[in-house]
Amino acid sequence: DGGITQSPKYLFRKEGQNVTLSCEQNLNHDAMYWYRQDPGQGLRLIYYSQIVNDFQKGDIAEGYSVSREKKESFPLTVTSAQKNPTAFYLCASSPKGAFSGNTIYFGEGSWLTVV
Amino acid sequence: GQQLNQSPQSMFIQEGEDVSMNCTSSSIFNTWLWYKQDPGEGPVLLIALYKAGELTSNGRLTAQFGITRKDSFLNISASIPSDVGIYFCAGRQGGSEKLVFGKGTKLTVNP
């Protein structure tokens, strides 16, 4: 099936540990994104990548890191420097990038709980 | 970062009623998107608008790109229980590489 796959769906980690969330897409999309969603809030952009081996900070990049070594993969690491990491994380992709007018499509999300 | 003003925050309606929600901004947008999100799932694209004044339908859903380019509306006709969820608007400004999201409208439909 074509789409965007995020894993794991649920993740629990101890405070101070780094965590990596996986995002894979088989849509042949050029651009990929990571958003964070908190209860009652809209989506906030963490990082985005328009091409392989290149990525840009979004509005709330502090405490997060990403890599884009392959077109289909865009993993997000939540580092111990992120002060409030518990949230719902959404990966998305777009054929050419949102700035070109194309829309973005989302994965099913990953719940991260830090205890 | 900038956010859109989406209203209402929540709606409680009876099955069969029509629904209207909107997003406004102080800035001009070149693209407006409407998504629906079910609990614990990723948002699903409903309608995309690319031109001022554009009116687009998707089944019982109709969305419009405001003439001023500073707002957009989503209407749902004859609501059904499966319409329950959170509806998000998103917009993109010219020259920007980012989408800006509203905080969502939570819709509850009573059978």
Coordinates of N, CA and C in Angstrom, one line a residue:
Chain A
D1 N 0.8 -1.2 0.0 CA 0.0 0.0 0.0 C 0.9 1.2 0.0
G2 N 0.4 2.3 -0.7 CA 1.2 3.5 -0.8 C 0.8 4.4 0.4
G3 N 1.8 5.1 0.9 CA 1.4 6.0 2.0 C 2.6 6.4 2.9
I4 N 2.3 7.0 4.0 CA 3.3 7.4 4.9 C 3.2 6.6 6.2
T5 N 4.3 5.9 6.6 CA 4.3 5.0 7.7 C 5.1 5.6 8.8
Q6 N 4.5 5.8 10.0 CA 5.3 6.3 11.2 C 5.3 5.1 12.2
S7 N 6.5 5.0 12.8 CA 6.6 4.0 13.9 C 7.6 4.5 14.9
P8 N 7.4 4.1 16.2 CA 6.2 3.3 16.6 C 5.0 4.2 16.8
K9 N 3.8 3.6 17.0 CA 2.6 4.4 17.2 C 2.6 5.0 18.6
Y10 N 3.1 4.2 19.6 CA 3.2 4.7 21.0 C 4.6 4.4 21.5
L11 N 5.1 5.4 22.2 CA 6.5 5.3 22.7 C 6.6 5.9 24.1
F12 N 7.1 5.2 25.0 CA 7.4 5.7 26.4 C 8.9 5.7 26.6
R13 N 9.3 6.8 27.2 CA 10.8 7.0 27.4 C 11.0 7.7 28.8
K14 N 12.1 7.4 29.4 CA 12.4 8.1 30.6 C 13.0 9.5 30.2
E15 N 12.8 10.4 31.1 CA 13.3 11.8 31.0 C 14.9 11.7 30.8
G16 N 15.4 12.5 29.9 CA 16.8 12.5 29.7 C 17.3 11.6 28.6
Q17 N 16.5 10.7 28.1 CA 16.8 9.8 27.0 C 16.5 10.4 25.6
N18 N 17.4 10.1 24.7 CA 17.0 10.5 23.3 C 16.1 9.4 22.7
V19 N 15.2 9.9 21.8 CA 14.2 9.0 21.2 C 14.2 9.3 19.7
T20 N 14.1 8.3 18.9 CA 14.0 8.5 17.4 C 12.7 7.9 16.9
L21 N 12.0 8.8 16.2 CA 10.7 8.4 15.6 C 11.0 8.2 14.1
S22 N 10.4 7.1 13.6 CA 10.7 6.8 12.2 C 9.5 7.3 11.3
C23 N 9.9 7.7 10.1 CA 8.9 8.1 9.1 C 9.4 7.6 7.7
E24 N 8.6 6.8 7.1 CA 8.9 6.3 5.7 C 7.8 6.5 4.8
Q25 N 8.1 7.0 3.6 CA 7.0 7.2 2.6 C 7.4 6.5 1.3
N26 N 6.4 5.9 0.6 CA 6.7 5.2 -0.7 C 5.9 5.9 -1.8
L27 N 5.6 7.2 -1.6 CA 4.9 8.0 -2.5 C 5.8 8.7 -3.5
N28 N 7.1 8.6 -3.4 CA 8.0 9.3 -4.2 C 7.9 10.8 -4.1
H29 N 7.6 11.2 -2.9 CA 7.5 12.7 -2.6 C 8.8 13.2 -2.4
D30 N 9.1 14.5 -2.8 CA 10.3 15.1 -2.6 C 10.5 15.7 -1.2
A31 N 9.4 16.3 -0.7 CA 9.5 17.0 0.6 C 8.9 16.2 1.7
M32 N 9.5 16.3 2.9 CA 9.0 15.7 4.1 C 9.1 16.6 5.2
Y33 N 8.2 16.4 6.2 CA 8.0 17.4 7.3 C 7.7 16.6 8.6
W34 N 8.1 17.3 9.7 CA 7.7 16.8 11.0 C 7.0 18.0 11.7
Y35 N 5.8 17.6 12.3 CA 5.0 18.5 13.1 C 4.8 17.9 14.5
R36 N 4.5 18.9 15.4 CA 4.2 18.5 16.7 C 2.8 19.0 17.0
Q37 N 2.0 18.2 17.7 CA 0.6 18.6 18.1 C 0.4 18.4 19.5
D38 N 0.0 19.5 20.2 CA -0.3 19.4 21.6 C -1.8 19.6 21.8
P39 N -2.4 19.1 22.8 CA -3.9 19.1 23.0 C -4.4 20.6 22.9
G40 N -5.4 20.7 22.0 CA -6.1 22.0 21.9 C -5.2 23.0 21.0
Q41 N -4.2 22.5 20.5 CA -3.3 23.4 19.7 C -3.3 22.9 18.2
G42 N -2.9 23.8 17.3 CA -2.7 23.5 16.0 C -1.4 22.7 15.8
L43 N -1.0 22.5 14.6 CA 0.2 21.8 14.3 C 1.3 22.8 14.2
R44 N 2.4 22.5 14.8 CA 3.6 23.3 14.7 C 4.8 22.6 14.0
L45 N 5.4 23.3 13.1 CA 6.4 22.7 12.3 C 7.8 22.6 13.0
I46 N 8.3 21.4 13.1 CA 9.6 21.2 13.7 C 10.8 21.3 12.7
Y47 N 10.8 20.5 11.7 CA 11.8 20.5 10.7 C 11.1 20.1 9.3
Y48 N 11.7 20.5 8.2 CA 11.3 20.0 7.0 C 12.5 19.9 6.0
S49 N 12.3 19.0 5.0 CA 13.3 18.7 4.0 C 12.7 18.7 2.6
Q50 N 13.3 19.5 1.8 CA 12.8 19.5 0.4 C 13.5 18.6 -0.5
I51 N 14.8 18.2 -0.2 CA 15.5 17.2 -1.0 C 16.4 16.4 -0.1
V52 N 16.9 15.3 -0.6 CA 17.8 14.5 0.1 C 19.0 15.3 0.6
N53 N 19.5 15.0 1.8 CA 20.7 15.6 2.4 C 20.6 17.1 2.6
D54 N 19.3 17.5 2.7 CA 19.1 18.9 3.0 C 17.8 19.0 3.9
F55 N 17.9 19.9 4.9 CA 16.7 20.1 5.8 C 16.8 21.5 6.4
Q56 N 15.6 22.0 6.8 CA 15.5 23.3 7.4 C 14.8 23.3 8.7
K57 N 15.1 24.2 9.6 CA 14.4 24.3 10.9 C 13.1 24.9 10.6
G58 N 12.1 24.4 11.4 CA 10.8 25.0 11.4 C 10.7 26.0 12.6
D59 N 9.5 26.1 13.1 CA 9.2 27.1 14.2 C 9.7 26.6 15.5
I60 N 9.8 25.3 15.8 CA 10.1 24.8 17.1 C 11.2 23.8 17.0
A61 N 12.3 24.0 16.4 CA 13.3 23.0 16.1 C 14.2 22.7 17.3
E62 N 14.2 23.6 18.3 CA 15.1 23.4 19.5 C 14.8 22.1 20.2
G63 N 15.9 21.3 20.4 CA 15.7 20.0 21.1 C 15.4 18.9 20.2
Y64 N 15.3 19.1 18.9 CA 15.1 18.1 17.9 C 16.2 18.0 16.9
S65 N 16.4 16.9 16.3 CA 17.3 16.7 15.1 C 16.7 15.8 14.1
V66 N 17.1 16.0 12.9 CA 16.6 15.1 11.8 C 17.8 14.8 10.8
S67 N 17.5 13.8 9.9 CA 18.4 13.5 8.9 C 17.6 13.1 7.6
R68 N 18.2 13.3 6.5 CA 17.5 12.9 5.2 C 18.5 12.3 4.3
E69 N 18.8 11.1 4.6 CA 19.9 10.3 3.8 C 19.2 9.7 2.6
K70 N 17.9 9.4 2.7 CA 17.2 8.7 1.6 C 15.9 9.5 1.4
K71 N 15.5 9.5 0.1 CA 14.3 10.2 -0.3 C 13.1 9.8 0.5
E72 N 13.0 8.5 0.8 CA 11.8 7.9 1.4 C 11.8 8.0 2.9
S73 N 12.9 8.4 3.6 CA 13.0 8.3 5.0 C 13.4 9.7 5.6
F74 N 12.7 10.0 6.8 CA 13.0 11.3 7.4 C 12.8 11.1 8.9
P75 N 13.8 10.4 9.6 CA 13.6 10.2 11.0 C 13.8 11.4 11.9
L76 N 13.1 11.5 13.0 CA 13.2 12.6 13.9 C 13.7 12.1 15.3
T77 N 14.7 12.8 15.8 CA 15.2 12.4 17.1 C 14.8 13.5 18.1
V78 N 14.2 13.1 19.1 CA 13.8 14.0 20.2 C 14.9 13.9 21.3
T79 N 15.7 14.9 21.4 CA 16.8 14.8 22.3 C 16.5 15.2 23.7
S80 N 17.4 14.9 24.6 CA 17.2 15.3 26.1 C 17.1 16.8 26.3
A81 N 17.5 17.6 25.3 CA 17.4 19.0 25.4 C 16.0 19.6 25.2
Q82 N 15.1 18.7 24.7 CA 13.7 19.2 24.5 C 13.1 19.1 25.8
K83 N 12.6 20.3 26.3 CA 12.1 20.5 27.7 C 10.8 19.8 27.9
N84 N 9.9 19.8 26.9 CA 8.6 19.2 27.1 C 8.3 18.3 25.9
P85 N 8.8 17.1 25.9 CA 8.7 16.3 24.7 C 7.4 15.5 24.5
T86 N 6.7 15.4 25.6 CA 5.5 14.6 25.5 C 4.5 15.3 24.6
A87 N 4.1 14.6 23.5 CA 3.2 15.2 22.4 C 2.9 14.1 21.4
F88 N 2.1 14.5 20.5 CA 1.7 13.7 19.3 C 2.5 14.2 18.1
Y89 N 3.3 13.4 17.5 CA 4.2 13.8 16.4 C 3.7 13.3 15.1
L90 N 3.6 14.2 14.1 CA 3.1 13.9 12.8 C 4.1 14.1 11.7
C91 N 4.3 13.1 10.9 CA 5.2 13.2 9.8 C 4.3 13.5 8.5
A92 N 4.8 14.2 7.6 CA 4.0 14.5 6.4 C 5.0 14.5 5.2
S93 N 4.4 14.4 4.0 CA 5.2 14.6 2.8 C 4.4 15.3 1.7
S94 N 5.1 15.8 0.7 CA 4.5 16.5 -0.4 C 5.3 16.3 -1.7
P95 N 4.6 16.3 -2.8 CA 5.3 15.9 -4.1 C 6.4 16.9 -4.4
K96 N 6.2 18.2 -4.2 CA 7.3 19.1 -4.5 C 7.6 20.1 -3.4
G97 N 6.9 20.0 -2.3 CA 7.1 21.0 -1.3 C 5.9 22.0 -1.2
A98 N 5.5 22.3 0.0 CA 4.3 23.1 0.2 C 4.4 24.5 -0.5
F99 N 5.6 25.0 -0.7 CA 5.8 26.3 -1.3 C 5.4 26.3 -2.8
S100 N 5.4 25.2 -3.4 CA 5.1 25.1 -4.8 C 3.6 25.1 -5.1
G101 N 2.8 25.0 -4.0 CA 1.4 25.0 -4.2 C 0.8 23.6 -4.0
N102 N 1.6 22.6 -4.0 CA 1.2 21.3 -3.7 C 0.8 21.1 -2.2
T103 N -0.1 20.2 -2.0 CA -0.5 20.0 -0.6 C 0.3 18.9 0.1
I104 N 0.2 18.8 1.4 CA 0.9 17.8 2.1 C 0.0 16.8 2.7
Y105 N 0.5 15.6 2.8 CA -0.2 14.5 3.3 C 0.4 13.9 4.6
F106 N -0.4 13.5 5.5 CA 0.1 13.1 6.8 C 0.1 11.6 7.1
G107 N 1.1 11.2 7.9 CA 1.1 9.9 8.4 C 0.1 9.8 9.6
E108 N 0.0 8.6 10.3 CA -1.0 8.4 11.3 C -0.5 8.9 12.7
G109 N 0.7 9.3 12.8 CA 1.2 9.9 14.0 C 1.8 9.0 15.0
S110 N 2.6 9.5 15.9 CA 3.3 8.8 16.9 C 3.1 9.5 18.2
W111 N 2.6 8.8 19.2 CA 2.5 9.3 20.6 C 3.8 9.1 21.4
L112 N 4.4 10.2 21.8 CA 5.5 10.1 22.7 C 5.2 10.5 24.1
T113 N 5.4 9.7 25.1 CA 5.2 10.1 26.5 C 6.5 9.9 27.2
V114 N 6.9 11.0 27.8 CA 8.2 11.0 28.6 C 7.8 11.0 30.1
V115 N 8.4 10.0 30.8 CA 8.0 9.9 32.2 C 9.2 10.2 33.1
Chain B
G1 N 5.7 31.3 15.7 CA 5.3 31.4 14.3 C 3.8 31.8 14.2
Q2 N 3.4 32.3 13.0 CA 2.1 32.8 12.9 C 1.1 31.7 12.9
Q3 N -0.1 31.9 13.4 CA -1.2 31.0 13.4 C -2.4 31.6 12.8
L4 N -3.3 30.8 12.3 CA -4.5 31.3 11.8 C -5.6 31.4 12.9
N5 N -6.6 32.3 12.7 CA -7.7 32.3 13.7 C -8.8 31.5 13.1
Q6 N -9.0 30.4 13.8 CA -10.1 29.4 13.3 C -11.2 29.5 14.3
S7 N -12.5 29.6 13.8 CA -13.6 29.6 14.6 C -14.8 28.8 14.0
P8 N -15.7 28.3 14.8 CA -15.6 28.3 16.3 C -14.6 27.2 16.8
Q9 N -14.3 27.3 18.1 CA -13.4 26.3 18.6 C -14.0 24.9 18.7
S10 N -15.3 24.9 19.0 CA -16.1 23.7 19.1 C -17.5 23.9 18.7
M11 N -18.2 22.8 18.2 CA -19.6 22.9 17.8 C -20.3 21.6 18.2
F12 N -21.5 21.7 18.7 CA -22.3 20.6 19.1 C -23.6 20.7 18.3
I13 N -23.8 19.8 17.4 CA -25.0 19.9 16.5 C -25.7 18.6 16.4
Q14 N -27.0 18.7 15.9 CA -27.8 17.5 15.7 C -27.5 16.9 14.3
E15 N -27.6 15.6 14.2 CA -27.5 15.0 12.9 C -28.5 15.6 11.9
G16 N -28.0 15.9 10.7 CA -28.8 16.5 9.7 C -28.6 18.0 9.5
E17 N -28.1 18.6 10.6 CA -27.8 20.0 10.5 C -26.6 20.4 9.6
D18 N -26.6 21.6 9.1 CA -25.5 22.1 8.4 C -24.5 22.8 9.3
V19 N -23.2 22.8 8.9 CA -22.1 23.3 9.7 C -21.3 24.3 8.9
S20 N -20.9 25.4 9.6 CA -20.0 26.3 8.9 C -18.9 26.7 9.9
M21 N -17.7 26.7 9.4 CA -16.5 27.1 10.2 C -15.6 28.0 9.3
N22 N -14.8 28.8 9.9 CA -13.9 29.6 9.0 C -12.6 29.9 9.7
C23 N -11.7 30.4 8.8 CA -10.3 30.8 9.2 C -10.0 32.1 8.7
T24 N -9.4 32.9 9.5 CA -9.0 34.3 9.1 C -7.6 34.6 9.5
S25 N -7.0 35.5 8.7 CA -5.6 35.9 8.9 C -5.5 37.4 8.7
S26 N -4.5 38.0 9.3 CA -4.2 39.4 9.0 C -3.3 39.5 7.7
S27 N -2.8 38.3 7.3 CA -2.0 38.3 6.1 C -2.7 37.6 4.9
I28 N -2.2 37.9 3.7 CA -2.7 37.3 2.5 C -2.1 35.9 2.4
F29 N -2.9 34.9 2.0 CA -2.5 33.6 1.7 C -2.7 33.2 0.3
N30 N -1.9 32.4 -0.3 CA -2.0 31.9 -1.7 C -2.6 30.6 -1.8
T31 N -2.6 29.8 -0.7 CA -3.2 28.5 -0.6 C -4.0 28.3 0.6
W32 N -5.1 27.7 0.5 CA -5.9 27.3 1.7 C -6.2 25.8 1.6
L33 N -6.0 25.1 2.8 CA -6.3 23.7 2.8 C -7.2 23.4 4.0
W34 N -8.0 22.4 3.9 CA -8.9 22.0 5.0 C -8.6 20.5 5.2
Y35 N -8.4 20.2 6.5 CA -8.1 18.8 6.9 C -9.1 18.4 8.0
K36 N -9.3 17.1 8.1 CA -10.1 16.5 9.2 C -9.2 15.5 9.9
Q37 N -9.2 15.5 11.3 CA -8.5 14.6 12.1 C -9.4 13.9 13.0
D38 N -9.3 12.6 13.0 CA -9.9 11.7 13.9 C -9.0 11.5 15.1
P39 N -9.6 11.2 16.3 CA -8.7 11.0 17.5 C -7.6 10.0 17.3
G40 N -6.4 10.5 17.6 CA -5.2 9.6 17.6 C -4.7 9.3 16.2
E41 N -5.3 10.0 15.2 CA -4.8 9.7 13.8 C -4.3 11.0 13.2
G42 N -3.6 10.8 12.0 CA -3.1 12.0 11.3 C -4.2 12.7 10.5
P43 N -4.1 14.0 10.3 CA -5.1 14.7 9.5 C -5.2 14.2 8.1
V44 N -6.4 14.2 7.6 CA -6.7 13.8 6.2 C -7.1 15.0 5.4
L45 N -6.5 15.2 4.2 CA -6.9 16.3 3.4 C -8.3 16.2 2.9
L46 N -9.1 17.3 3.0 CA -10.5 17.3 2.5 C -10.6 18.1 1.2
I47 N -10.1 19.3 1.3 CA -10.2 20.2 0.1 C -9.0 21.1 0.1
A48 N -8.5 21.4 -1.1 CA -7.4 22.3 -1.4 C -7.9 23.4 -2.3
L49 N -7.5 24.7 -1.9 CA -7.9 25.9 -2.7 C -6.7 26.7 -3.0
Y50 N -6.6 27.1 -4.3 CA -5.4 27.7 -4.8 C -5.7 29.1 -5.4
K51 N -7.0 29.5 -5.5 CA -7.3 30.7 -6.2 C -8.3 31.5 -5.5
A52 N -8.1 32.8 -5.3 CA -9.1 33.7 -4.6 C -10.4 33.6 -5.3
G53 N -11.5 33.4 -4.4 CA -12.8 33.3 -4.9 C -13.2 31.9 -5.3
E54 N -12.2 31.0 -5.3 CA -12.5 29.6 -5.7 C -13.5 28.9 -4.7
L55 N -14.4 28.2 -5.2 CA -15.4 27.4 -4.5 C -15.3 26.0 -4.9
T56 N -15.0 25.1 -4.0 CA -14.7 23.7 -4.3 C -15.5 22.8 -3.4
S57 N -16.1 21.8 -4.0 CA -16.9 20.8 -3.2 C -16.3 19.4 -3.2
N58 N -16.6 18.7 -2.1 CA -16.1 17.3 -2.0 C -17.2 16.6 -1.3
G59 N -18.2 16.1 -2.1 CA -19.4 15.4 -1.4 C -20.2 16.5 -0.7
R60 N -20.4 16.2 0.6 CA -21.2 17.2 1.4 C -20.4 18.4 1.9
L61 N -19.1 18.4 1.5 CA -18.3 19.5 2.0 C -18.1 20.5 0.9
T62 N -18.1 21.8 1.3 CA -17.8 22.9 0.3 C -16.9 23.9 1.0
A63 N -15.8 24.3 0.3 CA -14.9 25.2 0.9 C -14.7 26.4 -0.1
Q64 N -14.5 27.5 0.5 CA -14.2 28.7 -0.4 C -13.0 29.5 0.0
F65 N -12.3 29.9 -1.0 CA -11.1 30.8 -0.8 C -11.6 32.2 -0.8
G66 N -11.5 33.0 0.3 CA -12.0 34.3 0.3 C -11.4 35.3 -0.7
I67 N -12.2 36.2 -1.2 CA -11.8 37.1 -2.2 C -10.7 38.0 -1.7
T68 N -10.7 38.3 -0.4 CA -9.6 39.1 0.2 C -8.3 38.4 0.3
R69 N -8.3 37.0 0.2 CA -7.2 36.1 0.4 C -6.8 36.0 1.8
K70 N -7.6 36.6 2.7 CA -7.3 36.5 4.1 C -8.2 35.6 4.9
D71 N -9.1 34.9 4.2 CA -10.0 34.0 4.9 C -10.4 32.8 4.0
S72 N -11.0 31.8 4.7 CA -11.5 30.7 4.0 C -12.6 30.1 4.9
F73 N -13.6 29.4 4.2 CA -14.7 28.9 4.9 C -14.9 27.4 4.5
L74 N -15.4 26.6 5.4 CA -15.8 25.3 5.2 C -17.2 25.0 5.6
N75 N -18.0 24.5 4.8 CA -19.4 24.1 5.1 C -19.6 22.6 4.9
I76 N -20.3 22.1 5.9 CA -20.7 20.7 5.8 C -22.2 20.6 5.8
S77 N -22.8 20.0 4.8 CA -24.3 19.9 4.7 C -24.7 18.6 5.2
A78 N -25.9 18.6 5.8 CA -26.6 17.4 6.3 C -25.7 16.5 7.1
S79 N -25.2 17.0 8.2 CA -24.1 16.3 9.0 C -24.6 14.9 9.4
I80 N -23.6 14.0 9.5 CA -23.9 12.6 9.9 C -22.9 12.3 11.1
P81 N -23.1 11.3 11.8 CA -22.3 11.0 13.0 C -20.8 10.8 12.6
S82 N -20.5 10.3 11.5 CA -19.0 10.1 11.1 C -18.3 11.4 10.8
D83 N -19.0 12.5 10.8 CA -18.4 13.8 10.6 C -17.7 14.3 11.8
V84 N -17.9 13.6 12.9 CA -17.3 14.0 14.2 C -15.7 14.0 14.0
G85 N -15.1 15.0 14.6 CA -13.7 15.0 14.5 C -13.2 16.5 14.7
I86 N -11.9 16.7 14.4 CA -11.4 18.1 14.5 C -11.0 18.5 13.1
Y87 N -11.5 19.7 12.7 CA -11.3 20.2 11.4 C -10.2 21.3 11.5
F88 N -9.2 21.2 10.7 CA -8.1 22.2 10.7 C -8.1 22.9 9.3
C89 N -7.9 24.2 9.4 CA -7.5 25.0 8.2 C -6.0 25.1 8.2
A90 N -5.5 25.3 7.0 CA -4.0 25.6 6.9 C -3.8 26.5 5.7
G91 N -2.9 27.4 5.8 CA -2.7 28.3 4.7 C -1.2 28.5 4.4
R92 N -0.9 29.0 3.2 CA 0.5 29.2 2.8 C 0.5 30.6 2.2
Q93 N 1.5 31.4 2.7 CA 1.7 32.7 2.2 C 2.6 32.7 1.0
G94 N 2.5 33.6 0.1 CA 3.3 33.7 -1.1 C 4.8 33.8 -0.7
G95 N 5.7 33.1 -1.3 CA 7.1 33.2 -0.9 C 7.5 32.4 0.3
S96 N 6.5 31.8 1.0 CA 6.9 31.0 2.2 C 6.9 29.5 1.8
E97 N 7.8 28.8 2.5 CA 7.9 27.4 2.3 C 7.1 26.6 3.4
K98 N 6.3 27.3 4.2 CA 5.7 26.7 5.3 C 4.2 26.8 5.3
L99 N 3.5 25.8 5.8 CA 2.0 25.9 6.0 C 1.8 26.4 7.4
V100 N 0.8 27.2 7.6 CA 0.4 27.7 8.9 C -0.9 27.1 9.2
F101 N -1.1 26.6 10.4 CA -2.3 25.9 10.8 C -3.2 26.6 11.8
G102 N -4.5 26.5 11.7 CA -5.4 27.0 12.7 C -5.4 26.0 13.9
K103 N -6.0 26.4 15.0 CA -6.1 25.5 16.2 C -7.1 24.4 16.1
G104 N -8.0 24.5 15.1 CA -8.9 23.4 14.9 C -10.3 23.8 15.4
T105 N -11.3 23.2 14.8 CA -12.7 23.2 15.2 C -13.2 21.8 15.5
K106 N -13.5 21.6 16.8 CA -13.9 20.2 17.2 C -15.4 20.1 17.0
L107 N -15.8 19.2 16.2 CA -17.2 19.0 15.8 C -17.8 17.7 16.5
T108 N -18.9 17.9 17.2 CA -19.6 16.8 17.8 C -21.0 16.7 17.1
V109 N -21.4 15.6 16.7 CA -22.7 15.4 16.0 C -23.5 14.4 16.9
N110 N -24.6 14.9 17.4 CA -25.5 14.1 18.1 C -26.5 13.3 17.2
P111 N -26.6 12.0 17.4 CA -27.6 11.3 16.5 C -29.0 11.6 16.8

